[in-house]
Amino acid sequence: MKIAFFDAKDYDIPAFERYGKENGIEFKYYETKLGADTVGLARGFDGVCVFVNDDVSAPVVDGLFEEGVKYIALRCAGYNNVDVKRCFGKIHVVRVPAYSPYAVAEHTMAMLLTSVRRIHKAYNRTREFNFSLNGLTGFDLHGKTVGVIGTGKIGSIFIDICKGFGMNVLAYDKFPRQDAAFPYVPLDEIFAKSDVISLHLPLFEDTYHLINHDTLKKLKKGVILLNTSRGALIDAEALLEGIKQRIIGAACLDVYEEESELFFEDYSGHIIEDDTLARLLSMPNVIVTSHQAFLTEEALANIAETTVQNLVLCREGKACPNELCYDCGNMENCKKKRKERCF
Ligand code: NAI
């Protein structure tokens, strides 16, 4: 089985080589992202392996199909960049639903603590022998209210971590957990009462710009906003406005609405065209990491192992629990009525 691997980074390759060799899967690594201009590189391959910022929109799906590609293996959980509807009947789509929810939840708390205790400022100061404490006053997380939106795998672990800090948890989810040991409240109550809000839900049409100019008005003054899910959950222009109006006290972003052209690359010697991002980065109360939350050794090994397992099941024509299906209406838990496959 031959797979064209797009948007390859040095840290991806060792684990994929190891699991690929063990299972008879040959990867060809392309640094470029998959998109309309690069779809031709998939010619002659059984499948493509893609990540969060590859473009797998309808024209690209059609292009892949024309090139004879049978499988799209997402090496991530989110699939908002794939037109799964267009794939139905043409190309099987598999993903890695969880690789290390701990990695993302722990990174979220790392960003919160960095922001609240001004660690990023202190780090720079002490390296220059500036031992002044002026401007570094933080606040206790203990006793503060954290609103967690999305209580799936990552959100639930983040809630456990917050409880360990003695925070009061309020949660919102479209599909609440039955076994939850924390209260679910309406979204507006989260907005009104939370000192910290953390987003742990997928990007869908109904979650696009969940934080926008209207919701801004409902937030508690000084709230800290955490987003380690998907950039477009937040309207970046509204966020900027909220910071300028002092409604948002701090923002910790591992994802950004327009990240696809920037994140994962080194642009340190370049002029950045994105004025919104540049302005956000200039704010003393904004911390940005470039979609790094998943990046632990454990997660990289799990991503490679699960992706290879998914492809092995595809090759053998067997049911794959991680296949995404448009047709049966149950995208993530396809009933696979047709010969145990989506189609
Ligand atoms: P999950 O599927 O376990 O949980 C998502 C939760 O969101 C579910 O409980 C679901 O019911 C809820 N949800 C769905 N639609 C909703 C809506 N309209 N309103 C409120 N809640 C809704 O997913 P998991 O593994 O916890 O991941 C969460 C997100 O984290 C992913 O969708 C992905 O975008 C992001 N992620 C980011 C990574 C990073 O490196 N920054 C790495 C992995 C995931």
Coordinates of C-alpha atoms and ligand atoms in Angstrom, one line a residue:
M1 CA 0.0 0.0 0.0
K2 CA 1.4 3.4 -1.0
I3 CA 0.4 6.6 0.7
A4 CA 1.2 10.2 -0.2
F5 CA 1.9 12.0 3.0
F6 CA 1.2 15.7 2.8
D7 CA 2.4 18.6 5.0
A8 CA 5.1 16.3 6.4
K9 CA 7.3 17.6 9.2
D10 CA 10.5 16.1 10.7
Y11 CA 8.7 15.2 13.9
D12 CA 6.0 13.2 12.0
I13 CA 8.3 10.9 10.1
P14 CA 10.1 8.5 12.6
A15 CA 6.8 7.1 14.0
F16 CA 5.2 6.7 10.6
E17 CA 8.2 5.0 9.2
R18 CA 8.3 2.6 12.1
Y19 CA 4.6 1.6 12.1
G20 CA 4.5 1.7 8.3
K21 CA 7.4 -0.7 7.8
E22 CA 5.9 -3.1 10.3
N23 CA 2.6 -3.2 8.4
G24 CA 3.7 -3.1 4.8
I25 CA 2.7 0.6 4.2
E26 CA 5.1 2.8 2.2
F27 CA 4.8 6.5 2.8
K28 CA 6.1 9.2 0.4
Y29 CA 6.6 12.4 2.3
Y30 CA 5.7 15.7 0.8
E31 CA 6.5 19.0 2.6
T32 CA 3.8 20.7 0.6
K33 CA 0.1 20.8 1.7
L34 CA -2.6 19.0 -0.2
G35 CA -4.7 21.4 -2.2
A36 CA -6.0 22.1 -5.7
D37 CA -2.5 22.8 -7.0
T38 CA -0.8 19.8 -5.5
V39 CA -3.5 17.1 -5.9
G40 CA -1.6 15.7 -8.9
L41 CA 1.2 14.5 -6.5
A42 CA -1.3 11.8 -5.3
R43 CA -1.3 10.1 -8.7
G44 CA -0.4 6.4 -8.4
F45 CA -1.0 6.3 -4.6
D46 CA -3.6 4.2 -2.9
G47 CA -4.3 6.9 -0.4
V48 CA -3.3 10.3 1.0
C49 CA -2.4 11.1 4.6
V50 CA -3.4 14.7 5.6
F51 CA -3.4 17.0 8.6
V52 CA -5.4 19.9 9.9
N53 CA -4.5 22.6 7.3
D54 CA -4.5 20.5 4.2
D55 CA -7.3 21.5 1.8
V56 CA -9.6 18.5 1.1
S57 CA -12.5 20.5 -0.2
A58 CA -14.9 19.3 -2.9
P59 CA -12.6 20.1 -6.0
V60 CA -9.7 18.4 -4.3
V61 CA -11.8 15.3 -3.4
D62 CA -12.8 15.2 -7.1
G63 CA -9.1 15.5 -8.1
L64 CA -8.0 12.8 -5.8
F65 CA -10.8 10.5 -7.1
E66 CA -9.6 11.1 -10.7
E67 CA -6.1 10.3 -9.7
G68 CA -7.3 6.9 -8.4
V69 CA -7.0 7.6 -4.6
K70 CA -9.2 5.4 -2.5
Y71 CA -8.4 6.5 1.0
I72 CA -8.0 9.7 2.9
A73 CA -6.3 9.1 6.2
L74 CA -6.6 12.1 8.5
R75 CA -3.8 12.1 11.1
C76 CA -5.9 14.3 13.4
A77 CA -9.3 14.3 15.1
G78 CA -11.0 17.3 13.5
Y79 CA -12.2 16.9 9.9
N80 CA -13.6 20.4 9.2
N81 CA -11.1 20.7 6.3
V82 CA -12.5 17.6 4.5
D83 CA -15.7 17.6 2.4
V84 CA -16.9 14.3 3.7
K85 CA -20.2 14.6 1.8
R86 CA -18.2 14.8 -1.4
C87 CA -16.2 11.8 -0.5
F88 CA -19.2 9.6 0.0
G89 CA -19.3 6.8 -2.5
K90 CA -15.8 7.7 -3.8
I91 CA -13.1 7.8 -1.2
H92 CA -13.1 6.3 2.3
V93 CA -12.2 8.8 5.0
V94 CA -10.6 7.7 8.3
R95 CA -9.3 9.7 11.1
V96 CA -7.6 9.5 14.5
P97 CA -10.4 10.4 17.0
A98 CA -8.1 10.6 20.0
Y99 CA -4.3 10.4 20.3
S100 CA -3.7 12.1 23.5
P101 CA -6.5 14.1 25.0
Y102 CA -4.2 14.6 27.9
A103 CA -1.7 16.4 25.7
V104 CA -4.3 19.0 24.6
A105 CA -5.9 19.4 28.1
E106 CA -2.5 19.8 29.7
H107 CA -1.3 22.4 27.1
T108 CA -4.5 24.3 27.8
M109 CA -3.7 24.5 31.5
A110 CA -0.1 25.4 30.7
M111 CA -1.3 28.4 28.7
L112 CA -3.7 29.4 31.4
L113 CA -1.0 29.3 34.1
T114 CA 1.5 31.1 31.8
S115 CA -1.0 33.9 31.3
V116 CA -2.3 34.2 34.8
R117 CA 1.2 34.1 36.5
R118 CA 3.0 36.0 33.7
I119 CA 5.5 33.3 33.2
H120 CA 6.2 34.4 29.7
K121 CA 7.2 37.9 31.0
A122 CA 9.2 36.6 33.9
Y123 CA 11.2 34.2 31.6
N124 CA 12.3 37.0 29.4
R125 CA 13.1 39.3 32.3
T126 CA 15.3 37.0 34.4
R127 CA 17.3 36.1 31.3
E128 CA 18.3 39.7 31.2
F129 CA 18.9 39.8 34.9
N130 CA 15.8 41.9 35.5
F131 CA 14.5 40.6 38.8
S132 CA 11.8 43.2 39.2
L133 CA 8.3 42.0 40.0
N134 CA 6.4 45.1 38.9
G135 CA 3.6 44.2 36.5
L136 CA 3.8 40.4 37.2
T137 CA 0.9 40.3 39.7
G138 CA -1.4 37.3 38.9
F139 CA -4.4 35.8 40.6
D140 CA -5.3 32.5 42.3
L141 CA -7.1 30.0 40.1
H142 CA -8.5 28.5 43.3
G143 CA -12.1 29.5 43.8
K144 CA -12.4 31.0 40.3
T145 CA -15.1 29.8 37.9
V146 CA -14.1 28.1 34.7
G147 CA -16.7 27.6 31.9
V148 CA -15.9 24.6 29.7
I149 CA -17.7 24.5 26.4
G150 CA -17.5 21.0 25.0
T151 CA -17.2 18.1 27.5
G152 CA -15.9 15.3 25.2
K153 CA -12.5 13.6 25.7
I154 CA -10.4 16.8 26.0
G155 CA -12.9 19.0 27.8
S156 CA -13.5 16.3 30.4
I157 CA -9.8 15.9 31.2
F158 CA -9.4 19.7 31.4
I159 CA -12.3 19.8 33.8
D160 CA -10.5 17.2 36.0
I161 CA -7.4 19.3 35.9
C162 CA -9.3 22.5 36.8
K163 CA -11.0 20.7 39.7
G164 CA -7.5 19.8 41.0
F165 CA -6.8 23.5 41.1
G166 CA -10.0 24.0 43.2
M167 CA -11.8 25.9 40.5
N168 CA -15.6 25.9 40.2
V169 CA -16.6 24.2 37.0
L170 CA -19.6 25.2 34.8
A171 CA -20.1 23.2 31.6
Y172 CA -22.0 23.4 28.4
D173 CA -22.4 20.7 25.7
K174 CA -24.9 20.1 23.0
F175 CA -24.9 16.4 24.1
P176 CA -24.2 16.4 27.9
R177 CA -22.6 13.5 29.5
Q178 CA -25.0 11.4 31.6
D179 CA -22.2 10.6 34.2
A180 CA -21.0 14.1 34.6
A181 CA -19.7 15.1 38.0
F182 CA -20.1 18.8 37.2
P183 CA -23.1 21.0 36.4
Y184 CA -24.3 21.8 32.9
V185 CA -25.7 25.3 32.5
P186 CA -27.0 27.2 29.5
L187 CA -24.3 28.9 27.3
D188 CA -25.4 32.4 28.4
E189 CA -24.8 31.5 32.0
I190 CA -21.2 30.3 31.1
F191 CA -20.7 33.6 29.4
A192 CA -22.0 35.6 32.3
K193 CA -20.4 33.8 35.2
S194 CA -17.0 32.5 34.0
D195 CA -13.7 34.0 34.9
V196 CA -12.1 31.6 32.5
I197 CA -13.7 30.1 29.4
S198 CA -12.2 27.2 27.5
L199 CA -13.4 25.9 24.2
H200 CA -13.2 22.1 23.6
L201 CA -15.8 21.6 20.9
P202 CA -15.4 20.8 17.1
L203 CA -15.8 23.4 14.4
F204 CA -19.1 22.8 12.7
E205 CA -21.5 25.3 10.9
D206 CA -23.3 25.8 14.2
T207 CA -20.1 26.4 16.2
Y208 CA -18.5 28.7 13.7
H209 CA -17.8 32.1 15.4
L210 CA -19.3 30.9 18.7
I211 CA -17.4 33.8 20.2
N212 CA -18.5 36.9 18.2
H213 CA -19.4 40.5 18.5
D214 CA -22.8 39.6 20.1
T215 CA -21.5 37.0 22.6
L216 CA -18.8 39.5 23.6
K217 CA -21.5 41.6 25.2
K218 CA -22.5 38.7 27.5
L219 CA -19.0 38.0 28.9
K220 CA -17.8 38.7 32.4
K221 CA -15.4 41.6 32.3
G222 CA -11.8 40.5 32.4
V223 CA -12.6 36.9 31.3
I224 CA -9.6 34.8 30.1
L225 CA -10.4 33.0 26.9
L226 CA -8.7 29.7 26.0
N227 CA -9.0 28.1 22.6
T228 CA -7.1 24.9 21.8
S229 CA -9.8 23.5 19.6
R230 CA -10.3 25.3 16.2
G231 CA -9.5 28.9 15.3
A232 CA -12.8 29.7 13.7
L233 CA -14.7 29.0 16.9
I234 CA -13.7 32.6 17.6
D235 CA -14.2 35.6 15.4
A236 CA -10.7 37.0 15.6
E237 CA -11.8 40.6 14.8
A238 CA -14.3 40.4 17.6
L239 CA -11.7 39.0 19.9
L240 CA -9.4 42.0 19.1
E241 CA -12.3 44.4 19.8
G242 CA -13.0 42.6 23.1
I243 CA -9.4 43.0 24.2
K244 CA -9.3 46.7 23.2
Q245 CA -12.6 47.3 25.1
R246 CA -11.0 45.5 28.2
I247 CA -13.8 42.9 28.2
I248 CA -11.4 40.1 27.5
G249 CA -8.7 40.1 30.2
A250 CA -6.4 37.7 28.3
A251 CA -6.5 35.2 25.4
C252 CA -4.6 32.0 25.1
L253 CA -4.8 30.7 21.6
D254 CA -3.3 27.5 20.2
V255 CA -5.4 27.9 17.1
Y256 CA -6.3 30.8 14.9
E257 CA -9.0 31.4 12.3
E258 CA -6.5 32.1 9.5
E259 CA -3.8 29.8 10.7
S260 CA -3.5 27.5 7.7
E261 CA -1.1 29.7 5.7
L262 CA 1.1 30.5 8.8
F263 CA 1.1 27.9 11.5
F264 CA 3.7 25.1 11.5
E265 CA 6.1 27.3 9.4
D266 CA 9.0 29.6 10.2
Y267 CA 8.1 33.1 9.0
S268 CA 10.5 34.9 11.4
G269 CA 12.3 36.7 8.5
H270 CA 9.1 37.7 6.7
I271 CA 6.5 40.5 6.8
I272 CA 3.3 39.0 8.0
E273 CA 0.3 40.2 5.9
D274 CA -2.3 39.2 8.6
D275 CA -2.9 42.5 10.4
T276 CA -5.4 40.9 12.9
L277 CA -2.9 38.2 14.0
A278 CA -0.1 40.8 14.1
R279 CA -2.2 43.1 16.4
L280 CA -3.2 40.2 18.6
L281 CA 0.5 39.1 19.0
S282 CA 1.4 42.7 20.0
M283 CA -1.0 42.6 22.9
P284 CA 0.6 41.9 26.3
N285 CA -2.3 39.7 27.4
V286 CA -2.4 37.4 24.3
I287 CA -0.4 34.2 24.2
V288 CA -0.3 32.3 20.9
T289 CA 1.2 28.8 20.3
S290 CA 1.0 27.5 16.8
H291 CA -1.3 24.5 17.0
Q292 CA 1.1 22.8 19.4
A293 CA -1.2 21.4 22.0
F294 CA -1.1 17.9 20.6
L295 CA 2.7 17.7 20.2
T296 CA 3.9 15.1 22.7
E297 CA 5.8 12.0 22.1
E298 CA 2.9 9.9 23.3
A299 CA 0.5 11.6 20.9
L300 CA 2.8 11.4 17.9
A301 CA 3.2 7.6 18.5
N302 CA -0.6 7.1 18.9
I303 CA -1.3 9.2 15.7
A304 CA 1.1 7.1 13.6
E305 CA -0.1 3.7 15.1
T306 CA -3.8 4.5 14.7
T307 CA -3.4 5.9 11.2
V308 CA -1.5 2.8 10.1
Q309 CA -4.1 0.6 11.7
N310 CA -6.9 2.5 9.9
L311 CA -5.1 2.0 6.6
V312 CA -4.5 -1.7 7.2
L313 CA -8.3 -2.2 7.8
C314 CA -9.0 -0.2 4.6
R315 CA -6.5 -2.4 2.7
E316 CA -8.1 -5.6 4.0
G317 CA -11.6 -4.3 3.2
K318 CA -12.6 -4.6 6.9
A319 CA -14.8 -2.3 8.9
C320 CA -12.8 0.6 10.4
P321 CA -14.2 2.1 13.6
N322 CA -12.6 5.4 12.7
E323 CA -14.2 5.8 9.3
L324 CA -16.2 9.0 8.8
C325 CA -19.5 8.5 7.0
Y326 CA -21.7 11.1 5.5
D327 CA -24.6 9.0 4.3
C328 CA -26.0 7.3 7.4
G329 CA -26.2 10.7 9.2
N330 CA -23.9 9.5 12.0
M331 CA -20.6 10.9 10.9
E332 CA -18.4 9.6 13.6
N333 CA -20.2 6.4 14.5
C334 CA -21.2 5.1 11.1
K335 CA -23.5 2.0 11.3
K336 CA -21.7 0.6 8.3
K337 CA -24.6 -1.3 7.1
R338 CA -23.1 -1.8 3.6
K339 CA -20.8 -4.8 4.0
E340 CA -19.5 -3.2 7.2
R341 CA -18.2 -0.2 5.2
C342 CA -19.7 3.3 4.7
F343 CA -20.2 2.4 1.0
Ligands
NAI1 P1 -14.8 15.0 21.4 O1 -15.6 14.7 20.1 O2 -14.4 14.0 22.4 O3 -15.6 16.2 22.2 C1 -16.3 17.3 21.5 C2 -17.5 17.6 22.4 O4 -18.1 18.8 21.7 C3 -18.5 16.5 22.5 O5 -18.9 16.3 23.8 C4 -19.7 17.1 21.7 O6 -21.0 16.7 22.2 C5 -19.5 18.6 21.9 N1 -20.2 19.4 20.9 C6 -20.4 19.1 19.5 N2 -21.1 20.1 19.0 C7 -21.4 21.0 19.9 C8 -22.1 22.3 20.0 N3 -22.6 22.8 18.9 N4 -22.1 22.9 21.2 C9 -21.5 22.4 22.3 N5 -20.9 21.3 22.3 C10 -20.8 20.6 21.2 O7 -13.5 15.8 20.9 P2 -12.2 16.1 21.6 O8 -11.2 14.9 21.4 O9 -12.5 16.4 23.0 O10 -11.6 17.3 20.8 C11 -12.2 18.6 20.9 C12 -11.6 19.5 19.8 O11 -10.2 19.7 20.1 C13 -11.6 18.8 18.5 O12 -12.8 19.0 17.8 C14 -10.5 19.5 17.8 O13 -11.0 20.6 17.0 C15 -9.6 20.0 18.9 N6 -8.2 19.4 18.9 C16 -7.2 20.3 19.0 C17 -5.9 19.8 19.0 C18 -4.7 20.7 19.1 O14 -3.6 20.3 18.9 N7 -4.9 22.0 19.4 C19 -5.6 18.4 19.0 C20 -6.8 17.5 19.0 C21 -8.1 18.1 19.0

